[in-house]
mmCIF file of C-alpha atoms in Angstrom:
data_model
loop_
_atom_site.group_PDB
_atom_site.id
_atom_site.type_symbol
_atom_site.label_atom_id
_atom_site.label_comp_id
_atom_site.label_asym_id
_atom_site.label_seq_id
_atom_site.Cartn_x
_atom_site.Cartn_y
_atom_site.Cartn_z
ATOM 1 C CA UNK A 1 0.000 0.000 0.000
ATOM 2 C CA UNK A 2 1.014 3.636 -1.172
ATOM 3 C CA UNK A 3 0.846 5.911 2.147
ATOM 4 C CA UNK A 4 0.379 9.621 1.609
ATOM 5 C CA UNK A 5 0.083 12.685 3.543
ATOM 6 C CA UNK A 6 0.438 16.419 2.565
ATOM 7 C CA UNK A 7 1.448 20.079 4.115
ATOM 8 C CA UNK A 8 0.644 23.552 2.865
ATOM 9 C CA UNK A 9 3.331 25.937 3.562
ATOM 10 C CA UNK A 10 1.777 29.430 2.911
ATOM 11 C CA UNK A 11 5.017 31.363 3.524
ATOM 12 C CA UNK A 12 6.169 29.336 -0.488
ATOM 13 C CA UNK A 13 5.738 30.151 -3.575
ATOM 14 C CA UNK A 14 2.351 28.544 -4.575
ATOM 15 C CA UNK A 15 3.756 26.599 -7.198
ATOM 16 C CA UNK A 16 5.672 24.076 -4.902
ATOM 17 C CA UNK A 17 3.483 25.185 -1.299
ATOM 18 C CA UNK A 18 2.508 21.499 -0.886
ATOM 19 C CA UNK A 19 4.560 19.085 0.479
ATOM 20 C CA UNK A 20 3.516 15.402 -0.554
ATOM 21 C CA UNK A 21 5.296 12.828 1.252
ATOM 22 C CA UNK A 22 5.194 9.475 0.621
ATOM 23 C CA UNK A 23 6.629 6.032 1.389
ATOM 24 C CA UNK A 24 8.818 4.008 -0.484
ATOM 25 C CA UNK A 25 8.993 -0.344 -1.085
ATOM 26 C CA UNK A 26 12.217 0.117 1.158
ATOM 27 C CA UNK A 27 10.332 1.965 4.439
ATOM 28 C CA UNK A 28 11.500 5.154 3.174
ATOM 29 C CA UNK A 29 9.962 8.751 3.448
ATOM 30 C CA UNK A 30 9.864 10.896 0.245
ATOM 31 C CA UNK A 31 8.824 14.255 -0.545
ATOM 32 C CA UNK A 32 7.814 16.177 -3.720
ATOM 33 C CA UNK A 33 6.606 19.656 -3.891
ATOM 34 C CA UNK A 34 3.227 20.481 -5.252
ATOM 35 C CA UNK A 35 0.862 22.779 -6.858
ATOM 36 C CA UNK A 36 -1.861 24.705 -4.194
ATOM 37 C CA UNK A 37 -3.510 26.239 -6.864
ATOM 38 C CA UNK A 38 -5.147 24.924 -9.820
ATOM 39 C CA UNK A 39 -2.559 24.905 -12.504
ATOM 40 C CA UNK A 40 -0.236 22.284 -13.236
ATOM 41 C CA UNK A 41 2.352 20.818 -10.602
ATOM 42 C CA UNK A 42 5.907 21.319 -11.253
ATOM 43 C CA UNK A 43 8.558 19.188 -12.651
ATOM 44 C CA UNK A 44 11.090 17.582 -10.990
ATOM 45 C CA UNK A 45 10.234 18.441 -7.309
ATOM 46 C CA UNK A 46 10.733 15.499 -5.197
ATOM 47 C CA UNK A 47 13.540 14.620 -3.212
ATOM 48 C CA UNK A 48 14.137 10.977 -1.470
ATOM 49 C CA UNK A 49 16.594 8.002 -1.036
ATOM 50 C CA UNK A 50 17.922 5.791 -4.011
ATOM 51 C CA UNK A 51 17.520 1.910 -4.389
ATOM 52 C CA UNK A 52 20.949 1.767 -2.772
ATOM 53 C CA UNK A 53 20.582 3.550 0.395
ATOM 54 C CA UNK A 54 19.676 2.271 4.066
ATOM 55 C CA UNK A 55 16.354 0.648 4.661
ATOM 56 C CA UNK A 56 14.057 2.589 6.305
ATOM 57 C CA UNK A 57 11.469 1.624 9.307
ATOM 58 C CA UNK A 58 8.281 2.685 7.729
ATOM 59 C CA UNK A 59 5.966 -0.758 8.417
ATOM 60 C CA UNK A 60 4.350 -1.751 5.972
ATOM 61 C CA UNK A 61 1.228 -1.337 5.222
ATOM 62 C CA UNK A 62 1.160 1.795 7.339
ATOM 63 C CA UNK A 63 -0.106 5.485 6.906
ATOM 64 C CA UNK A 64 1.322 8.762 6.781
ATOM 65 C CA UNK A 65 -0.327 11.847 8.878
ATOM 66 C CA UNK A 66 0.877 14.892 9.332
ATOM 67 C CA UNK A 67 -0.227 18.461 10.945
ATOM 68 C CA UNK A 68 1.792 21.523 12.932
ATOM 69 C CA UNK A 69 2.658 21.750 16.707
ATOM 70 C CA UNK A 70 3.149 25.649 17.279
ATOM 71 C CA UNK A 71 4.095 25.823 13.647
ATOM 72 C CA UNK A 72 6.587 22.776 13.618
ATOM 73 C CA UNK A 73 5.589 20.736 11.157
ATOM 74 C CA UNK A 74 6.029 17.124 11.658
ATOM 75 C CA UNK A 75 5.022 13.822 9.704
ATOM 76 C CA UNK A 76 3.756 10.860 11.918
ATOM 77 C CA UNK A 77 3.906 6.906 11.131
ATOM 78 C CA UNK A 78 3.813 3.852 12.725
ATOM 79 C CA UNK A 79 7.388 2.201 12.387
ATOM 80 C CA UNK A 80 9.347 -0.775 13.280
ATOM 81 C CA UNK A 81 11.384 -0.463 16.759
ATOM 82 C CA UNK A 82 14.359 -1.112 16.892
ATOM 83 C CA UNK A 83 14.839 -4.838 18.943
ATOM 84 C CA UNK A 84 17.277 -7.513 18.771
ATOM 85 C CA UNK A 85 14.234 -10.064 18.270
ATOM 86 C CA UNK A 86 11.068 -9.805 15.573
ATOM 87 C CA UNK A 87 9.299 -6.829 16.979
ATOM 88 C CA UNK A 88 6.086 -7.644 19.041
ATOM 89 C CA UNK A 89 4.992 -3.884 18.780
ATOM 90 C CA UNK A 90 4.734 -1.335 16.326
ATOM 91 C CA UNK A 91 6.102 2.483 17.843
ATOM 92 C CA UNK A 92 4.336 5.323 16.757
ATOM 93 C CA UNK A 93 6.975 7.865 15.755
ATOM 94 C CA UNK A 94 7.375 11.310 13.969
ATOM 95 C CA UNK A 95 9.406 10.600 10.856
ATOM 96 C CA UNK A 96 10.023 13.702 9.759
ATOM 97 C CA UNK A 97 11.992 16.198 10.209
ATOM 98 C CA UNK A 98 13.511 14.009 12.954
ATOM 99 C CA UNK A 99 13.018 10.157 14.329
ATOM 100 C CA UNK A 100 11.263 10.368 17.602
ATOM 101 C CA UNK A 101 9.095 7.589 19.168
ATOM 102 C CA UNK A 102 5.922 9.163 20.659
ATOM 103 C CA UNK A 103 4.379 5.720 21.773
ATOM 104 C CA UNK A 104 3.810 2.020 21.054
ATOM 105 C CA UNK A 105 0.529 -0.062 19.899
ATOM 106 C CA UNK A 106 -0.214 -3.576 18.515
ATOM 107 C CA UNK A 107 1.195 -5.224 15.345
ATOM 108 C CA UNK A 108 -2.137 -5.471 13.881
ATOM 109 C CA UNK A 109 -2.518 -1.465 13.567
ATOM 110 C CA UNK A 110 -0.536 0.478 11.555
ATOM 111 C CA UNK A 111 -3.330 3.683 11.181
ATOM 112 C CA UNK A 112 -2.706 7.166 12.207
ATOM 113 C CA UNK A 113 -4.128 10.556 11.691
ATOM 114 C CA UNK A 114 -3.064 14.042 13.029
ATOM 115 C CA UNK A 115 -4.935 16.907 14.302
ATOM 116 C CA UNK A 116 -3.693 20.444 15.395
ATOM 117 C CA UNK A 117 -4.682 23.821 17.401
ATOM 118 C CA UNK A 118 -2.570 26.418 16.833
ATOM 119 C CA UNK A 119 -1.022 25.857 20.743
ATOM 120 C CA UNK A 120 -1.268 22.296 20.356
ATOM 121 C CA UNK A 121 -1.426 19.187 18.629
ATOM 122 C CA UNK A 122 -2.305 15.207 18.955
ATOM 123 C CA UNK A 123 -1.735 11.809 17.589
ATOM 124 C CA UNK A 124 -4.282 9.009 16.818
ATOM 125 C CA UNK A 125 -3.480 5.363 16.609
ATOM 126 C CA UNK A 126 -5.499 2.201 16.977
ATOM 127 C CA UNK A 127 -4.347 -0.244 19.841
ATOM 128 C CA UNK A 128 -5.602 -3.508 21.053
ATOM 129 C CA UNK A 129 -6.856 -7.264 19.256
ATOM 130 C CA UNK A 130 -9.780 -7.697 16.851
ATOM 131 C CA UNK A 131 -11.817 -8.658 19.921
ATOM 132 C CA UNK A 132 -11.302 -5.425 21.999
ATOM 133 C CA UNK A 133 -9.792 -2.426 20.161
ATOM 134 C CA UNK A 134 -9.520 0.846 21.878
ATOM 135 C CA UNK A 135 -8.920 4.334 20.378
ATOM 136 C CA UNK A 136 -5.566 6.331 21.505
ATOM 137 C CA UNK A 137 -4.519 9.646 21.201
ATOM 138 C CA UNK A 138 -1.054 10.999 22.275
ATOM 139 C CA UNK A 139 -0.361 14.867 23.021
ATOM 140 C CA UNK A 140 2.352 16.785 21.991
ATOM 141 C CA UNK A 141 1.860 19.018 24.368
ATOM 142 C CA UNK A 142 1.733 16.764 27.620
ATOM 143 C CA UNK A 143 3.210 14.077 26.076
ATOM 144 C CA UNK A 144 0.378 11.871 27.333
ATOM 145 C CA UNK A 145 -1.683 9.087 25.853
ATOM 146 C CA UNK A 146 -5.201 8.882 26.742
ATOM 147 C CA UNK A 147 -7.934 6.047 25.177
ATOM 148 C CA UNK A 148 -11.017 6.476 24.169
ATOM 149 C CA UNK A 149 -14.110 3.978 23.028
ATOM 150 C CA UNK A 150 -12.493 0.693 25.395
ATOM 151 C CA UNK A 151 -14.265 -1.886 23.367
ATOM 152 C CA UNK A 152 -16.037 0.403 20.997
ATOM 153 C CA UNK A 153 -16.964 -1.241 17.641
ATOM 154 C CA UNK A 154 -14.255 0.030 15.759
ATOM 155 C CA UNK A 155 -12.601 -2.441 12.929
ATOM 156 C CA UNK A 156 -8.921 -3.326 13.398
ATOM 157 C CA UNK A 157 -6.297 -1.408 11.882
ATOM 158 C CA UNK A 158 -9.337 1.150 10.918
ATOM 159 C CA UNK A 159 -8.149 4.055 8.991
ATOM 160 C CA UNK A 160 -8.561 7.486 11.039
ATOM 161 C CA UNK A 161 -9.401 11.021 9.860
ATOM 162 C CA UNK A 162 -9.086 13.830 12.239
ATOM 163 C CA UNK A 163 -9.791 17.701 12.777
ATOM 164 C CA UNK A 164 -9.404 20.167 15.230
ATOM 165 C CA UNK A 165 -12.766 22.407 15.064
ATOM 166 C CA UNK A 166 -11.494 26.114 16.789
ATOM 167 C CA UNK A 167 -15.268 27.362 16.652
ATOM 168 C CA UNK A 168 -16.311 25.179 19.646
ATOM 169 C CA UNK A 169 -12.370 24.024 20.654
ATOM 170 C CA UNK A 170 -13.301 20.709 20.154
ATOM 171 C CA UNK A 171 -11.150 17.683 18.554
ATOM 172 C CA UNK A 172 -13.014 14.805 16.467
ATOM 173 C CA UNK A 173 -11.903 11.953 14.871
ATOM 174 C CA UNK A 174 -13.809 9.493 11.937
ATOM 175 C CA UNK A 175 -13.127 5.935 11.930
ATOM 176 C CA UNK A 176 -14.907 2.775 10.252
ATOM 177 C CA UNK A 177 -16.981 0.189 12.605
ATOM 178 C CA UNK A 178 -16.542 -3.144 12.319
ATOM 179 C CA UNK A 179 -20.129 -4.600 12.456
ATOM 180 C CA UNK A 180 -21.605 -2.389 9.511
ATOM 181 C CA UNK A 181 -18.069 -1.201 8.229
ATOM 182 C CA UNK A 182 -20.032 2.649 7.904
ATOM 183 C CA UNK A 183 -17.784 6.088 8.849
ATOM 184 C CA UNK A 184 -18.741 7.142 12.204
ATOM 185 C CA UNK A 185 -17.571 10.305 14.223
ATOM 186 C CA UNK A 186 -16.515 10.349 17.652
ATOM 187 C CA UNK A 187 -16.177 13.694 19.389
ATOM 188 C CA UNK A 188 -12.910 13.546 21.973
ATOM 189 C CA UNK A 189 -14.804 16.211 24.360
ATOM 190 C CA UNK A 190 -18.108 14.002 25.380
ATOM 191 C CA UNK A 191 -16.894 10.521 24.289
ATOM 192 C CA UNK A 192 -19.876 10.712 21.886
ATOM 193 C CA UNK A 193 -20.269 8.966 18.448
ATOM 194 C CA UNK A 194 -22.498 9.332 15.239
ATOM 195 C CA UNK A 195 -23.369 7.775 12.310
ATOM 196 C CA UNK A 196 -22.074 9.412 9.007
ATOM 197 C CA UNK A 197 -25.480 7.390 7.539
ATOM 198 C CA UNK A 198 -24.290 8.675 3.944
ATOM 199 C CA UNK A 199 -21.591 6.448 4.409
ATOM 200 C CA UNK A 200 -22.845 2.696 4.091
ATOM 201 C CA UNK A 201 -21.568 2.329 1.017
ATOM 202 C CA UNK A 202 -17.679 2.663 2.380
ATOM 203 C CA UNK A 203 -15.474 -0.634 1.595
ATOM 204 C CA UNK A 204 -13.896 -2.556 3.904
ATOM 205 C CA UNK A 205 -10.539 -0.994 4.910
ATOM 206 C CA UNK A 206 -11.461 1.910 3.013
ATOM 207 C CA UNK A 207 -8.952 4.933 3.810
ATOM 208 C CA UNK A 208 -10.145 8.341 5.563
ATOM 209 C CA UNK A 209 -8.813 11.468 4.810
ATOM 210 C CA UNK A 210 -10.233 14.907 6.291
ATOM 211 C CA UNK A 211 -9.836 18.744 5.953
ATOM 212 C CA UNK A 212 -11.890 21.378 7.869
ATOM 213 C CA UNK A 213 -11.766 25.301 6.667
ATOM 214 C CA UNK A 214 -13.918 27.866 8.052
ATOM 215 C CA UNK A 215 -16.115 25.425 10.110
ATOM 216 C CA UNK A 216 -16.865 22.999 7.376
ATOM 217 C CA UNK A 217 -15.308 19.632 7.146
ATOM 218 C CA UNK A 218 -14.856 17.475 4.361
ATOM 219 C CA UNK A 219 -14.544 13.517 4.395
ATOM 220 C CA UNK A 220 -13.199 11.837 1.571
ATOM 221 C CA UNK A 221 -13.539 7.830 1.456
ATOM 222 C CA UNK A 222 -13.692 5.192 -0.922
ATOM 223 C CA UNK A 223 -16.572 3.245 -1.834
ATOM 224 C CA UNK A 224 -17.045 -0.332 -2.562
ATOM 225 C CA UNK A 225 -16.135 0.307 -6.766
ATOM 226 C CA UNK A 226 -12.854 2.082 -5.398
ATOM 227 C CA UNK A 227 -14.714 5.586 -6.519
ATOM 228 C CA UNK A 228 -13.056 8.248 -4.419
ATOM 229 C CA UNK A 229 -16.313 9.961 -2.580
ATOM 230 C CA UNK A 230 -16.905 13.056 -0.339
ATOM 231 C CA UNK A 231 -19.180 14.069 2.538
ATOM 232 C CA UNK A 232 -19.112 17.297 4.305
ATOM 233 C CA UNK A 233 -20.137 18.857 7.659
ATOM 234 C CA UNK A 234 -21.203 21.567 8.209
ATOM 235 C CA UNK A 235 -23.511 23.687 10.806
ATOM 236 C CA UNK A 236 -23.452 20.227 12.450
ATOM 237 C CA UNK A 237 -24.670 17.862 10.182
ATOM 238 C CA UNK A 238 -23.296 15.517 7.731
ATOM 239 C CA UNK A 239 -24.841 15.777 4.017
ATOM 240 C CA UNK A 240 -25.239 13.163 0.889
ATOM 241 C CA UNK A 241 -22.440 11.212 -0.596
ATOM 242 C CA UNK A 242 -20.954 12.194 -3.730
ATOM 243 C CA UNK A 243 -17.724 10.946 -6.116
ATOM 244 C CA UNK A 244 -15.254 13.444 -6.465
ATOM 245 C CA UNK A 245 -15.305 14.544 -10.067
ATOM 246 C CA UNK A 246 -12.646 13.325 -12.468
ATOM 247 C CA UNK A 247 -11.142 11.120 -9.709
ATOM 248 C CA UNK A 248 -9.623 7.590 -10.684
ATOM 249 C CA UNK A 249 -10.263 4.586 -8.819
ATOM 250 C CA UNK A 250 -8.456 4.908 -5.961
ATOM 251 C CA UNK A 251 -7.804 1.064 -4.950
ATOM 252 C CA UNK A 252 -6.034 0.249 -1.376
ATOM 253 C CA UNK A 253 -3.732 3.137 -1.371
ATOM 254 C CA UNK A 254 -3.937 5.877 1.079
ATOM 255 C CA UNK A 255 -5.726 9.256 0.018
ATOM 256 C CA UNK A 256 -4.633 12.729 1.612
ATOM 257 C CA UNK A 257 -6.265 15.266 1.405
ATOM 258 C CA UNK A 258 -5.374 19.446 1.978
ATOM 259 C CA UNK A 259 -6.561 22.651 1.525
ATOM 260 C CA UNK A 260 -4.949 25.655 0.306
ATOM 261 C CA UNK A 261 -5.777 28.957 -2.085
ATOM 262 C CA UNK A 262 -9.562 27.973 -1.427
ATOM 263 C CA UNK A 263 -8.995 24.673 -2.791
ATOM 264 C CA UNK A 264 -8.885 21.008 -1.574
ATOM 265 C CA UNK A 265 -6.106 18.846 -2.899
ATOM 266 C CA UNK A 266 -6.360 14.999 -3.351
ATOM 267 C CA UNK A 267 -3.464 13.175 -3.717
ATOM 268 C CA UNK A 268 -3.339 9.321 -3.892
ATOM 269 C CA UNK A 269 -1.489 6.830 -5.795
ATOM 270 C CA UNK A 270 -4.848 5.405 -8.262
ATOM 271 C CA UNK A 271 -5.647 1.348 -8.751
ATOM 272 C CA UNK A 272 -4.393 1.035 -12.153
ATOM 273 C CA UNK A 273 -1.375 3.620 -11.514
ATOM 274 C CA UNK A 274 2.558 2.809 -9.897
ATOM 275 C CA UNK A 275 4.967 5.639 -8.736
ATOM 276 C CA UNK A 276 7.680 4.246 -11.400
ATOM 277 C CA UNK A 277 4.854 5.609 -14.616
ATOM 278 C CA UNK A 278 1.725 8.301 -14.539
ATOM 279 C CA UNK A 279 2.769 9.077 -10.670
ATOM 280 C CA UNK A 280 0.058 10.363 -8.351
ATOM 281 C CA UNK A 281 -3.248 11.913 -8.824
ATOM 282 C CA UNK A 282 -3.984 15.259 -7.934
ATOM 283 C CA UNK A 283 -7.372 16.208 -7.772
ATOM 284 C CA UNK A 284 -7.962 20.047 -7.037
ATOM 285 C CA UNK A 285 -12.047 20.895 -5.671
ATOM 286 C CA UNK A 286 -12.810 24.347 -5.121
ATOM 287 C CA UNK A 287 -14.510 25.111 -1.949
#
């Protein structure tokens, strides 16, 4: 599976604003620069290892997530520790800029999404067996881990979206049940969780990736005919279904999704596509 996560730097010029890292075959992080405006994305923009340099610690299949702690960027990933045995946990670590470990969960999840305030910002991770899995979030700011939903019907190794929502100051998080396999939304203040009913028609495993801007939130998923579809949020409710236009099939691989310049960007490696030939899709929605 192609992981992918992305960052708008505001302060670049908007031709190469977007950072798009990715993983490599080898467990390696790489970064090319994108487009946050409509036009064309520019050639020759990405920077990462060769096929002959160190292996990395990406596992595999795991997702990228990234977001800002007081304007620090950082890119998030669950990776193999390093043990003189075969691991028996995965560690939940920033990969980029730097290699820290910010906690450790079960083998069997390898999901993680990011949210941020502008003082603060937290990590979510699955943790726990098919029979019992909890949600976890970790805290940049404390440096804490606290779970949520102990038992809750959430699938294993779920993919996560997350937002921060500064209107009310609270933190929410989408993940995929198990029973029904439908989105649901669980908000971090009360410990309370919601259908996305729009959602039923989500495929197993399907990825999450969210964006909110100026109090509206948008959910991108994939259905069960790998079309790339979005929901949004907004005044507190959660509307229809609908396929992003002009979007491939998306297939296993991880979408990410960020705005900038008024627009959402889509980014994710399509079914029928491989990094070596067309490269990834970039789908631009105005909002």
């Amino acid at each position: 599976m192609t992981a992918v996560t992305a960052l708008f730097d505001p302060a670049m010029p908007d031709e190469t604003s977007i950072s798009l890292f990715s993983n490599t075959s080898m467990a390696q992080l790489t970064v090319a620069l994108k487009s946050s405006n409509d036009g064309p994305d520019p050639d020759g923009k990405s920077f990462g290892p060769s096929a002959s340099d160190y292996k990395g610690f990406i596992a595999q299949p795991s997702q990228l997530a990234s977001g800002s702690f007081r304007g620090f960027r950082v890119v998030v990933a669950a990776t193999v520790p390093r043990t003189e045995g075969r691991p028996t946990t995965n560690q939940i670590s920033i990969v980029s800029p730097v290699y820290q470990g910010l906690a450790s969960n079960t083998l069997e999840n390898k999901k993680v999404a990011v949210s941020n305030s502008d003082t603060s910002a937290w990590v979510y991770f699955l943790d726990g067996t098919k029979d019992k899995v909890k949600l976890k979030e970790f805290s940049f700011s404390t440096g804490n881990v606290t779970s949520y939903m102990d038992g809750g019907d959430v699938a294993l190794n779920s993919s996560l979206g997350a937002w921060y929502e500064p209107a009310s100051d609270e933190r929410f998080v989408v993940y995929q049940e198990a029973k029904n396999r439908r989105l649901k939304e669980l908000s971090l203040i009360d410990r309370t969780t919601h259908d996305i009913v729009s959602t039923s028609d989500a495929k197993a495993g399907t990825c999450i990736a969210v964006t909110n801007y100026q109090g509206t939130t948008y959910l991108y998923y994939a259905d069960k005919l790998d079309n790339v579809r979005r929901v949004t949020k907004s005044s507190g409710q959660w509307g229809s279904s609908q396929i992003v236009r002009d979007s491939p099939p998306v297939g296993d691989n991880q979408i990410a999704v960020v705005t900038a310049n008024s627009f959402n960007h889509i980014f994710y490696l399509a079914r029928d596509d491989t990094v070596d030939s067309r490269g990834f899709s970039h789908i631009v929605e105005r909002i």
